[in-house]
CSV table of C-alpha atoms in Angstrom, one decimal:
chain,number,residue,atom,x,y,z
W,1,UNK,CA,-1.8,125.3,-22.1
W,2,UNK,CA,-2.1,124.5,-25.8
W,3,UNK,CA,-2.9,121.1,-24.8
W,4,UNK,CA,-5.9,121.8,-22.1
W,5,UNK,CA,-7.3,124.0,-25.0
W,6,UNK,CA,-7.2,120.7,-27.7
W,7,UNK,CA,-8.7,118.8,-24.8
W,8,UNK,CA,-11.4,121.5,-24.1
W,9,UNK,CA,-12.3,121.4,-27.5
W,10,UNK,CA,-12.3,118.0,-28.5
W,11,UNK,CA,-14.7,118.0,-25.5
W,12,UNK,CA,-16.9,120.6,-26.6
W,13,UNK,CA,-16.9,119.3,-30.1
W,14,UNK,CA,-18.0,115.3,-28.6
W,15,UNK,CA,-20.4,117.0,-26.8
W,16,UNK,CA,-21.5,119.1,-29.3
W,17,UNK,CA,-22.3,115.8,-31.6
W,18,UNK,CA,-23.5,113.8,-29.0
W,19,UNK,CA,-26.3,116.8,-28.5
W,20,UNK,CA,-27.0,116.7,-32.4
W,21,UNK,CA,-27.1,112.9,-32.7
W,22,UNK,CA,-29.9,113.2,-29.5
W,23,UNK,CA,-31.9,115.5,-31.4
W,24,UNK,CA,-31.8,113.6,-34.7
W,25,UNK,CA,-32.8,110.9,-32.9
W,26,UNK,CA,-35.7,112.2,-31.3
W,27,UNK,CA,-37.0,114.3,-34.3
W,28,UNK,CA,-40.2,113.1,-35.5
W,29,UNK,CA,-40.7,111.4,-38.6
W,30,UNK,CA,-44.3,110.3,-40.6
W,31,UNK,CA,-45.0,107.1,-42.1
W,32,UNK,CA,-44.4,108.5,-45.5
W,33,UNK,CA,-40.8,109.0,-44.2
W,34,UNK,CA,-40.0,105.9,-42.8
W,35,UNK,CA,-41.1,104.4,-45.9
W,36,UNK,CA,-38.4,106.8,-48.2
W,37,UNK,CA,-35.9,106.2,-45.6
W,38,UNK,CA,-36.8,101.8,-45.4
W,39,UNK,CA,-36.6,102.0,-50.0
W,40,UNK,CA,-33.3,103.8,-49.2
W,41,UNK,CA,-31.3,102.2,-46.9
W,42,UNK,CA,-32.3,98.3,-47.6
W,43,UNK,CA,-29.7,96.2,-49.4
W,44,UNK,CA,-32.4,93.9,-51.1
W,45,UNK,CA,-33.2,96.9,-53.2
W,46,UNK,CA,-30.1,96.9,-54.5
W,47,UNK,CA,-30.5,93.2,-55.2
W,48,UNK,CA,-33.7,93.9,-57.4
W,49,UNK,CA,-32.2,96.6,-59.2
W,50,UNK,CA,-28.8,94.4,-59.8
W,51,UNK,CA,-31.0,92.1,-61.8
W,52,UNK,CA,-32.9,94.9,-64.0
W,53,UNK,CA,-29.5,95.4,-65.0
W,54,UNK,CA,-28.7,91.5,-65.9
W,55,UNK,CA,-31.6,91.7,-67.4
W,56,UNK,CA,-31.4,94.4,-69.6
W,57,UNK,CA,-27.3,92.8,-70.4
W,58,UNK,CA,-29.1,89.7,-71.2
W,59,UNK,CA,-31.4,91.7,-73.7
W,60,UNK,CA,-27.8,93.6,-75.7
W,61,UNK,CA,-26.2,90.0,-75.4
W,62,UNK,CA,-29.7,88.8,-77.4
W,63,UNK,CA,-29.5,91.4,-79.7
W,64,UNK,CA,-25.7,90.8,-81.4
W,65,UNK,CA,-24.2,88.5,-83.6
W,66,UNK,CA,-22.0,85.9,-83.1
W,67,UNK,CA,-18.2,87.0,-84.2
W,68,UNK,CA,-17.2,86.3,-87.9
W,69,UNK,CA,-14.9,82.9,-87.8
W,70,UNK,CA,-11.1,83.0,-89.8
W,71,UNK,CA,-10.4,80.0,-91.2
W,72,UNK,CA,-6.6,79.3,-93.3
W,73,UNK,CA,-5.3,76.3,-94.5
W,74,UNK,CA,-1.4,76.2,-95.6
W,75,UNK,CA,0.5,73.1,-97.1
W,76,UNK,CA,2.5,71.8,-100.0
W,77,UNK,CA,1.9,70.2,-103.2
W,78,UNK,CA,4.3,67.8,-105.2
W,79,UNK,CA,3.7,67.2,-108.9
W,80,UNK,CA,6.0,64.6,-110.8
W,81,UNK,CA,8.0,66.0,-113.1
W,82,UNK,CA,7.6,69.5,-112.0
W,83,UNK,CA,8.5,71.8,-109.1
W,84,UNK,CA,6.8,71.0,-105.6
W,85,UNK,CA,4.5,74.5,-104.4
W,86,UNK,CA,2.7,76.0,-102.1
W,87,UNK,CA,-0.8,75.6,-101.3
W,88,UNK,CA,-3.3,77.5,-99.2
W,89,UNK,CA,-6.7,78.7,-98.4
W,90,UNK,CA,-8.3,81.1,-96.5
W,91,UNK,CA,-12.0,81.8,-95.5
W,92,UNK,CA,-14.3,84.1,-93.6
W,93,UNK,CA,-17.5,82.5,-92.5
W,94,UNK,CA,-20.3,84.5,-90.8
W,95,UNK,CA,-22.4,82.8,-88.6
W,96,UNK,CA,-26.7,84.2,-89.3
W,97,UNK,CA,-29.5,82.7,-87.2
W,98,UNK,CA,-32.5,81.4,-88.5
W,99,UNK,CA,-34.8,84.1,-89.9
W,100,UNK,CA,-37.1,85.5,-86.7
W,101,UNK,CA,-34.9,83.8,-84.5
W,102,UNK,CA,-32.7,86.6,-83.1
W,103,UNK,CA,-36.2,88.4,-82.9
W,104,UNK,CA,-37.5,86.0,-80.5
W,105,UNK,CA,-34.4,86.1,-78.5
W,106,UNK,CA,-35.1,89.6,-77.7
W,107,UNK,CA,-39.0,89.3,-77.0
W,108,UNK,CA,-37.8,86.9,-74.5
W,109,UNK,CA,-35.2,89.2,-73.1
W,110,UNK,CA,-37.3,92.0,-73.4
W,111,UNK,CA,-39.9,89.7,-71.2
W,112,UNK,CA,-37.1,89.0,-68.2
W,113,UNK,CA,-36.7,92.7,-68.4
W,114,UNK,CA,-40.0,93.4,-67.7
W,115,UNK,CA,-40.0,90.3,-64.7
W,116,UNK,CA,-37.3,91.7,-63.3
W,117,UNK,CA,-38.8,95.7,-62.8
W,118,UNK,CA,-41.6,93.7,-61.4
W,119,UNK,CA,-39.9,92.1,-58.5
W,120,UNK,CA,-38.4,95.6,-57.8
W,121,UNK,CA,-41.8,97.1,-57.7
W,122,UNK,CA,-43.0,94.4,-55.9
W,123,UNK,CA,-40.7,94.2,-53.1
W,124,UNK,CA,-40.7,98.0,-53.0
W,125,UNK,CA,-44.4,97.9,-52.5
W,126,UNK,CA,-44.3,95.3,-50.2
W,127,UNK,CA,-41.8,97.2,-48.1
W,128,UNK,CA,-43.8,100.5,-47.6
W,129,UNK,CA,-46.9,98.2,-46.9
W,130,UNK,CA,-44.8,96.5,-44.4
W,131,UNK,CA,-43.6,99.9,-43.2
W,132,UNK,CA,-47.0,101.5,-42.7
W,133,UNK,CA,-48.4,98.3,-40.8
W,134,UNK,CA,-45.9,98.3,-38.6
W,135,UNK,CA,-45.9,102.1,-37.8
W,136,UNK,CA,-49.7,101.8,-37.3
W,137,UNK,CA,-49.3,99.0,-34.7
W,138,UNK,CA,-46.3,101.0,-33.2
W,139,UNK,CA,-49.5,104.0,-32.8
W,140,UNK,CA,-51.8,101.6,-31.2
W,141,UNK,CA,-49.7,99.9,-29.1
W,142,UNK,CA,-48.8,103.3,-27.4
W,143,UNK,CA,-51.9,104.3,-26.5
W,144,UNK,CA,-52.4,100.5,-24.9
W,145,UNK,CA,-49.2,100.7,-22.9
W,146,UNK,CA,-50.1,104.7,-22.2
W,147,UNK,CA,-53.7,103.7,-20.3
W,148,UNK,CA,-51.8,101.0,-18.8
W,149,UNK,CA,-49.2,103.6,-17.1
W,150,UNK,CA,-52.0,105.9,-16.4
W,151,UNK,CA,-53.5,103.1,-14.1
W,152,UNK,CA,-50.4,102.2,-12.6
W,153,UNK,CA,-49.6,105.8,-11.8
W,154,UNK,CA,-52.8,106.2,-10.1
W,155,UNK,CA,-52.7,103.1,-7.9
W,156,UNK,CA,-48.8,104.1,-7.0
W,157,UNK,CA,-50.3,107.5,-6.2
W,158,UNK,CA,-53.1,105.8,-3.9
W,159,UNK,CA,-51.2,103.6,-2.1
W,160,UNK,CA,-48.3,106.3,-0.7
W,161,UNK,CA,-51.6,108.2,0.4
W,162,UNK,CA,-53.1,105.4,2.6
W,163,UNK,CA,-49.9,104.7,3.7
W,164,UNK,CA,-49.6,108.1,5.1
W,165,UNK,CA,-52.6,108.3,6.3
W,166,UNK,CA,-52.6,104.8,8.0
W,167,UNK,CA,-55.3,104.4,10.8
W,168,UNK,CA,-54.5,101.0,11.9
W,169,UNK,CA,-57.8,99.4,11.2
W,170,UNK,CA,-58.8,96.4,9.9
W,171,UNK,CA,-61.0,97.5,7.1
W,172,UNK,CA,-58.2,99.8,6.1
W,173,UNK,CA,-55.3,97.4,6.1
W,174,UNK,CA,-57.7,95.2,4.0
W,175,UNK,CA,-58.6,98.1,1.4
W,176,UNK,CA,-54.7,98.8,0.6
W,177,UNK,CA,-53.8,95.0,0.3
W,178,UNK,CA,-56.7,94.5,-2.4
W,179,UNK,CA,-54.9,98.0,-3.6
W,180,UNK,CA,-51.4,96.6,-4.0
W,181,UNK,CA,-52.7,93.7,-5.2
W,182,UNK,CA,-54.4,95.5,-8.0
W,183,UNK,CA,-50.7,97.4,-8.0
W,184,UNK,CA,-49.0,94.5,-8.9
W,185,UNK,CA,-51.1,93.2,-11.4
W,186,UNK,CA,-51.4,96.5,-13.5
W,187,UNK,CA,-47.5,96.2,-13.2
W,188,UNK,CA,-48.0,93.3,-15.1
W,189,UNK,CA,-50.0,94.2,-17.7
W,190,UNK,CA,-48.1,97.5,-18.3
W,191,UNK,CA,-44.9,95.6,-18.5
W,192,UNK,CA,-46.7,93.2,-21.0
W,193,UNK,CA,-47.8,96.5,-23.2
W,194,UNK,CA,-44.2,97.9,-23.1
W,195,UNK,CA,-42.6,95.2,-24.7
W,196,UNK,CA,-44.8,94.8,-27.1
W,197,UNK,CA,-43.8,98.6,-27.8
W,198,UNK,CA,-40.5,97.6,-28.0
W,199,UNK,CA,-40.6,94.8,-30.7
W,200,UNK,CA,-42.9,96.6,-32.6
W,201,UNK,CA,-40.6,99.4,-32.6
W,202,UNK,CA,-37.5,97.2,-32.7
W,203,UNK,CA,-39.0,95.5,-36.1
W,204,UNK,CA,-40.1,99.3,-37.6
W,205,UNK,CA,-36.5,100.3,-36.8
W,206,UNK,CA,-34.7,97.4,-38.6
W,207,UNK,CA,-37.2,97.9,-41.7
W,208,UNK,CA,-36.0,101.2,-42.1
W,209,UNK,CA,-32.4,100.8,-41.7
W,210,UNK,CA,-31.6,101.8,-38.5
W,211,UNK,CA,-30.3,100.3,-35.3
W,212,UNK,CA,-32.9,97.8,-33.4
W,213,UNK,CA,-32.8,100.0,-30.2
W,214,UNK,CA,-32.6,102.9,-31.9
W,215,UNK,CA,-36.1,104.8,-30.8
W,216,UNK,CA,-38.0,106.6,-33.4
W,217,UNK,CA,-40.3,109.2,-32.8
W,218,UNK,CA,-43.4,109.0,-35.1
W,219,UNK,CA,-45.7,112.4,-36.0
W,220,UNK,CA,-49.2,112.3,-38.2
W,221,UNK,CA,-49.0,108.8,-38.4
W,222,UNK,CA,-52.4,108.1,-39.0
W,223,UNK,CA,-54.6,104.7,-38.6
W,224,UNK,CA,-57.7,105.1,-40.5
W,225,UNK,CA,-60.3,102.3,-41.3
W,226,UNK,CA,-62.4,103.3,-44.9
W,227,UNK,CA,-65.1,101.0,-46.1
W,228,UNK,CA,-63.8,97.6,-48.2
W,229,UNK,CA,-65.2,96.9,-51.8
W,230,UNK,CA,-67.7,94.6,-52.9
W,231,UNK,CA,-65.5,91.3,-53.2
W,232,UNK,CA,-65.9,91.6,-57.2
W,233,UNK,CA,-64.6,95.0,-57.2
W,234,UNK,CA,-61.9,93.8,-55.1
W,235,UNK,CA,-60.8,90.9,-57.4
W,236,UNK,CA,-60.9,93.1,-61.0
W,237,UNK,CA,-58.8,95.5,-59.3
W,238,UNK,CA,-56.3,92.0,-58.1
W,239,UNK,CA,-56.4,91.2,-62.0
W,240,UNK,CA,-54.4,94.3,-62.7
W,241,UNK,CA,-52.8,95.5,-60.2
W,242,UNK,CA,-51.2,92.4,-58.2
W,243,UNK,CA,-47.9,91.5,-58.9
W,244,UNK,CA,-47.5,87.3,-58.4
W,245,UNK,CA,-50.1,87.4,-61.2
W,246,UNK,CA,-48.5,89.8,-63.6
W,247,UNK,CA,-45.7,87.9,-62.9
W,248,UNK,CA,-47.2,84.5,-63.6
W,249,UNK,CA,-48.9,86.3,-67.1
W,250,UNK,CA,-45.6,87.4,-67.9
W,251,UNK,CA,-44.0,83.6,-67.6
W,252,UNK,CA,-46.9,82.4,-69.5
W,253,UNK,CA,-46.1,84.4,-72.5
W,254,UNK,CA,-42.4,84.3,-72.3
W,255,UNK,CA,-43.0,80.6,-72.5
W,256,UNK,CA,-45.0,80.7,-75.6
W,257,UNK,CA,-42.0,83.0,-77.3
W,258,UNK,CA,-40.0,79.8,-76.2
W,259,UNK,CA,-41.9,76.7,-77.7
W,260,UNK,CA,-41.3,79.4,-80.7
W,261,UNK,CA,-37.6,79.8,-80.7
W,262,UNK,CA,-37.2,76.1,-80.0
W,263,UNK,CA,-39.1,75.1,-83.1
W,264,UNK,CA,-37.1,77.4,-84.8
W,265,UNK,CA,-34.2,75.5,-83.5
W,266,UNK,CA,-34.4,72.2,-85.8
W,267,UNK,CA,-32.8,74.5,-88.8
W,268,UNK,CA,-29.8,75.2,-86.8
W,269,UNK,CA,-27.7,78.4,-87.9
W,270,UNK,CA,-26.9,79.5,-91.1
W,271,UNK,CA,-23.3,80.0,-92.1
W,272,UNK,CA,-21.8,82.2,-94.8
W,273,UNK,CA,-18.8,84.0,-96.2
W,274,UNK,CA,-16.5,84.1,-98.9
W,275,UNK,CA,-13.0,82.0,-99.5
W,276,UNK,CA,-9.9,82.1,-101.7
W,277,UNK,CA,-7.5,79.2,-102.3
W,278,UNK,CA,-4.7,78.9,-104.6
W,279,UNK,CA,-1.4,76.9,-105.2
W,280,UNK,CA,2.1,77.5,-107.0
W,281,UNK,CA,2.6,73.8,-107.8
W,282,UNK,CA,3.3,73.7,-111.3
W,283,UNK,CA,2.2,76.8,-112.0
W,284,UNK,CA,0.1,79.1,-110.0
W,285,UNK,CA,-3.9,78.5,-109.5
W,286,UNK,CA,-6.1,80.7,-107.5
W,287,UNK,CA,-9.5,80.3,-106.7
W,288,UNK,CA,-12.4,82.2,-105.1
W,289,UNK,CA,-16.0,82.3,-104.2
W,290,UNK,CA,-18.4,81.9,-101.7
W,291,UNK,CA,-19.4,78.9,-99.1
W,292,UNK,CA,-22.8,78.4,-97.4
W,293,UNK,CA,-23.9,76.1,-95.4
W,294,UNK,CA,-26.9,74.7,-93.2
W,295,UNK,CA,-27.7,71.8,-91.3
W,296,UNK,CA,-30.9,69.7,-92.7
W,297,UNK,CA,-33.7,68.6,-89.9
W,298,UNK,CA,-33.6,64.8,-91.0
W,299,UNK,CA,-33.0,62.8,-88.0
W,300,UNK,CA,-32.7,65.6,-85.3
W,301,UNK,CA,-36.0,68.0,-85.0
W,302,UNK,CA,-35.5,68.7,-81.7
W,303,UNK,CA,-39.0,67.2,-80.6
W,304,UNK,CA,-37.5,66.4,-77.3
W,305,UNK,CA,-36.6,70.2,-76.3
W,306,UNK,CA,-39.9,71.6,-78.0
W,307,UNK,CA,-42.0,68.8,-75.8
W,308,UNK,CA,-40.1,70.1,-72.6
W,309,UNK,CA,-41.0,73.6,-73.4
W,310,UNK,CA,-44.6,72.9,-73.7
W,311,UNK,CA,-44.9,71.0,-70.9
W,312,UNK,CA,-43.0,74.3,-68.9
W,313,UNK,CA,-45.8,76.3,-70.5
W,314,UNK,CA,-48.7,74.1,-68.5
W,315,UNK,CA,-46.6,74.2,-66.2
W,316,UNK,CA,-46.9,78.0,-66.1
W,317,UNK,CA,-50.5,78.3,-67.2
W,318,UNK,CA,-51.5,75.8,-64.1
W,319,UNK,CA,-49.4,78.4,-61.5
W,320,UNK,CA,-51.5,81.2,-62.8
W,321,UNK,CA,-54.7,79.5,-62.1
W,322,UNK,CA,-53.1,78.7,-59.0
W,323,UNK,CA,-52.1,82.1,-57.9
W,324,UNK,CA,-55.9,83.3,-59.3
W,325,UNK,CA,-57.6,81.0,-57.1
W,326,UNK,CA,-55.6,81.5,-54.0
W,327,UNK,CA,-55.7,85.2,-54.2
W,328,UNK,CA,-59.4,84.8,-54.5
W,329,UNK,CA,-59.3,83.2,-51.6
W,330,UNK,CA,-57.0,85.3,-49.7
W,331,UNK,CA,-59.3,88.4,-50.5
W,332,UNK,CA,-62.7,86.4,-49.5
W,333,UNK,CA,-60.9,86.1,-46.3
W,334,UNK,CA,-59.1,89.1,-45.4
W,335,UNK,CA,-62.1,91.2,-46.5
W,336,UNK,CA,-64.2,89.0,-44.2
W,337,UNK,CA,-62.0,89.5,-40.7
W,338,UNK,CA,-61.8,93.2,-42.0
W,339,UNK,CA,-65.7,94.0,-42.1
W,340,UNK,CA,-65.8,91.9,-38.7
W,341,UNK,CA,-63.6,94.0,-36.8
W,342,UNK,CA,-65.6,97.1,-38.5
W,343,UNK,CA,-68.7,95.8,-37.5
W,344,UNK,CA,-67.1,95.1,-33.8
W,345,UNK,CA,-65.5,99.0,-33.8
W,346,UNK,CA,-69.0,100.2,-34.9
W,347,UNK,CA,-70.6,99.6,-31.4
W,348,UNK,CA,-68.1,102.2,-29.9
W,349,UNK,CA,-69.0,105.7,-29.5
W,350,UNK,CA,-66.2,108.1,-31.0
W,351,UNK,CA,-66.2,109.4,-27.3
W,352,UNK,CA,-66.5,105.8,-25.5
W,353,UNK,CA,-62.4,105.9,-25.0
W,354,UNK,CA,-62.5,109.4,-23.3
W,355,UNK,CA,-65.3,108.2,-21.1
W,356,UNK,CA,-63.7,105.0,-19.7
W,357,UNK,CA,-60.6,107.2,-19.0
W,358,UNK,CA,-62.3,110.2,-17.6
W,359,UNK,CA,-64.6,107.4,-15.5
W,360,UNK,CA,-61.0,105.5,-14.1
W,361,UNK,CA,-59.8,109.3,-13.0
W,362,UNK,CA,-63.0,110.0,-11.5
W,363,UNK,CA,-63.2,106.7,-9.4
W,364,UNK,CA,-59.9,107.7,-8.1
W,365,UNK,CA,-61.1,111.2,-7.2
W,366,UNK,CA,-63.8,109.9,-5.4
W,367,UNK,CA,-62.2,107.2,-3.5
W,368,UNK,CA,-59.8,109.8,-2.0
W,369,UNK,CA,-62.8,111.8,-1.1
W,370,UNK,CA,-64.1,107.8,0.6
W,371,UNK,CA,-67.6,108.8,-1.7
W,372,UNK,CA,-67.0,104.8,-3.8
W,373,UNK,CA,-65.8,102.0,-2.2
W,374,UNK,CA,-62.2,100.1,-2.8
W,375,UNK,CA,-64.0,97.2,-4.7
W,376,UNK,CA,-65.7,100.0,-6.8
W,377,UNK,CA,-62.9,101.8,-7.3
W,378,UNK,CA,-60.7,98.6,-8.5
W,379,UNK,CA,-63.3,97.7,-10.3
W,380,UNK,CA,-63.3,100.7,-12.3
W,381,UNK,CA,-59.7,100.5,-13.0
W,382,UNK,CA,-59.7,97.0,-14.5
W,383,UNK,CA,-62.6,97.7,-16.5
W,384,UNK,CA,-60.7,100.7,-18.4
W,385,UNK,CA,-57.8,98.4,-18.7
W,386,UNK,CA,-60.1,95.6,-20.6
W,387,UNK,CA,-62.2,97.8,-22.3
W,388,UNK,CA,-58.9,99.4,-24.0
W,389,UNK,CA,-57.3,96.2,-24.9
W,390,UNK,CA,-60.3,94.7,-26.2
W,391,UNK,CA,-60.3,98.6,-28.5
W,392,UNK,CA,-57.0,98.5,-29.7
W,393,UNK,CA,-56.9,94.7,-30.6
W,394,UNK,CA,-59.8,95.2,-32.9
W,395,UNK,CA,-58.3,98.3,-33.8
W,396,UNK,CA,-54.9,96.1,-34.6
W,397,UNK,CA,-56.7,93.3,-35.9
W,398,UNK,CA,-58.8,96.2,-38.7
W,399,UNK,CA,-55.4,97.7,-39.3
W,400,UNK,CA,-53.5,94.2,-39.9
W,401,UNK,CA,-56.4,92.9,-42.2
W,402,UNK,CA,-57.1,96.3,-43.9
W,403,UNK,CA,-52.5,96.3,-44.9
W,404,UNK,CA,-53.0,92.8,-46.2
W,405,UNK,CA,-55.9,93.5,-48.3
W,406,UNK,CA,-53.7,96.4,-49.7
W,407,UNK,CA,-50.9,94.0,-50.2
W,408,UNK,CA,-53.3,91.2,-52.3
W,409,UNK,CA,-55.0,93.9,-54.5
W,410,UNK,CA,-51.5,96.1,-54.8
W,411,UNK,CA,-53.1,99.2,-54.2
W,412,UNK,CA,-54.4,101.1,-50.8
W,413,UNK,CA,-58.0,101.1,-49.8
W,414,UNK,CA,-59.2,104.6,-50.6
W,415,UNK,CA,-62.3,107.2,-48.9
W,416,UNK,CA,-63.4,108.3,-45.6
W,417,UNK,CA,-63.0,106.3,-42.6
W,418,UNK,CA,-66.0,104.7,-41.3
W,419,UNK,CA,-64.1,104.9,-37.9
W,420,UNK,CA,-62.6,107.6,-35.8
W,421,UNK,CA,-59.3,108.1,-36.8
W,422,UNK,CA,-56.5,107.7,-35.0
W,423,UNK,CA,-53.0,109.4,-34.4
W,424,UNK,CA,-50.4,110.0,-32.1
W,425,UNK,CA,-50.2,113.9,-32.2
């Protein structure tokens, strides 16, 4: 008996997690909390943060000095005619650097510091923008493969109704071929819709940690499509807000402080610290004072390593240009495609989409009732189906172009949508 109980509630305890896991998998979750959940869970963030913190070891290493050196000497001295001694000396040296030099050490850690919280905000940013692209196409993509099941549904419907109602003729045996045609093709096309669903969702999913079949439910996910900036507004904003070139500033300055330190370099270190020596070879002698020491720049002036460091610094100077002039040209594009697809969603009516579906329902209504035709009737239904793809691929394309102009400028597009908005509640 005591073991059917630990059975029945081992049972009712699976059971009990099974139901919990089903409900936290079909609880719904925004954008905003796919993107908490995506900075969370990915390992690459750990990655980025990993090397704030090499960095910032790099800085305390910069920041020290080198460990005073021991030196001790210890031999014997024989005199003639007197008693052989001992004789030693000891020395503490201190090794200094250059005067500034430490100083640029840590400007130049304090610079990889800096580099390194940049790629974390970086990739951070680039993972939410990521995220909310791929949640909005996730949105539209429903509503493609959701008019596509609404067709197929219909036709389905239809054709168990003829064949009911079979009369045997001709013209009717014609009328439900050109149906089941029309069947198979919308099978087809809502097959095509679903797995685009699925890789969209597939893609969302792995972003944010989870399993690649795991479904997620979205909620106020919303795909809205404000005005873009004048192209100069766009590019000031660029200049301060995108990372690559704050990235590509900071390694042109880092490499100044370097031509710096390596011109410092030709001095070498400076070494100092006291000493005592003495010997008990007849009779006892000690000695102290102080040694210094540094190395003159007469043959070595380390011209070689200060040409290599300027030519690094060109070298970095010409990648910011670079990076200026193909995020110019990014921008001129991506703003171009984005007013395109604006000026293409401008031509439909807020209540176009209602109409095409309330017009495919209303075909079928009036078919049963044998008021349209069969080629009418089909007709209709494909019609819906193109007019909604050609909707939501502009609406994709606006949405794709609108995240990408967000990722070049590093900040999102603000003020009201100069489209109907769209969401899935």
């Amino acid at each position: 008996m005591k073991f059917c109980s630990s059975l029945l509630l081992s049972a009712a305890l699976l059971s009990s997690s099974a139901s919990l896991l089903s409900a936290r998998d079909s609880t719904a979750v925004t954008s905003g909390d796919l993107v908490a959940e995506a900075l969370q869970k990915n390992p690459e963030v750990r990655f980025y943060e990993a090397e704030i913190a090499a960095a910032r070891g790099g800085r305390q290493s910069a920041g020290q000095l080198a460990n005073p050196e021991l030196n001790t000497e210890l031999g014997g001295m024989g005199i003639n005619g007197q008693k052989d001694g001992l004789v030693w000396r000891a020395q503490i040296l201190q090794t200094f650097d250059f005067p500034g030099r430490m100083s640029l050490r840590k400007a130049i850690a304090d610079r990889d510091i800096t580099l390194a919280e940049l790629g974390l905000q970086q990739f951070k940013s680039q993972l939410s923008n990521e995220v909310r692209a791929r949640a909005g196409d996730v949105i539209l993509l429903k509503r493609k493969e959701d008019a596509a099941r609404s067709v197929r549904e219909r036709l389905e419907a239809l054709i168990d109704v003829l064949v009911q109602r079979d009369t045997g003729s001709v013209s009717a045996l014609l009328e439900r071929r050109i149906l089941e045609a029309t069947l198979l093709t919308s099978d087809r096309t809502l097959t095509d819709a679903s797995k685009q669903v699925r890789e969209a969702m597939a893609t969302l999913a792995v972003l944010c940690g989870r399993g690649p079949d795991q479904a997620i439910q979205l909620s106020g996910a919303v795909t809205a499509f404000p005005d873009a900036p004048q192209m100069e507004t766009l590019k000031q904003q660029a200049a301060r807000t995108n990372f690559d070139l704050q990235q590509k500033r900071l390694n042109v300055a880092k490499q100044g402080l370097k031509i710096d330190l390596t011109k410092s370099e030709r001095w070498g270190n400076i070494t100092f610290g006291p000493y005592m020596a003495g010997q008990h070879a007849g009779g006892t002698q000690i000695e102290g004072g102080f040694a210094f020491s540094i190395p003159l720049p007469l043959w070595n002036k380390n011209k070689g390593n200060v040409a290599a460091e300027e030519a690094r610094t060109q070298q970095a100077e010409a990648l910011l240009l670079a990076t200026l002039r193909d995020l110019e040209r990014d921008l001129s594009v991506e703003r171009s495609a984005y007013l395109a697809e604006l000026d293409a969603l401008s031509r439909w009516r807020p209540e176009s989409e209602k109409q095409f579906a309330d017009a495919a329902a209303e075909a079928d209504r009036h078919y049963r009732l044998g008021a349209v035709p069969a080629a009418t009737y089909v007709e209709m239904q494909r019609g819906y189906l193109d007019a909604m793809d050609s909707l939501i691929e502009s609406r994709r394309n606006a949405w794709k172009h609108r995240m990408e102009i967000e990722r070049l400028t590093g900040t999102a597009l603000t003020g009201e949508s100069i489209t109907p908005k769209l969401t899935n509640n």
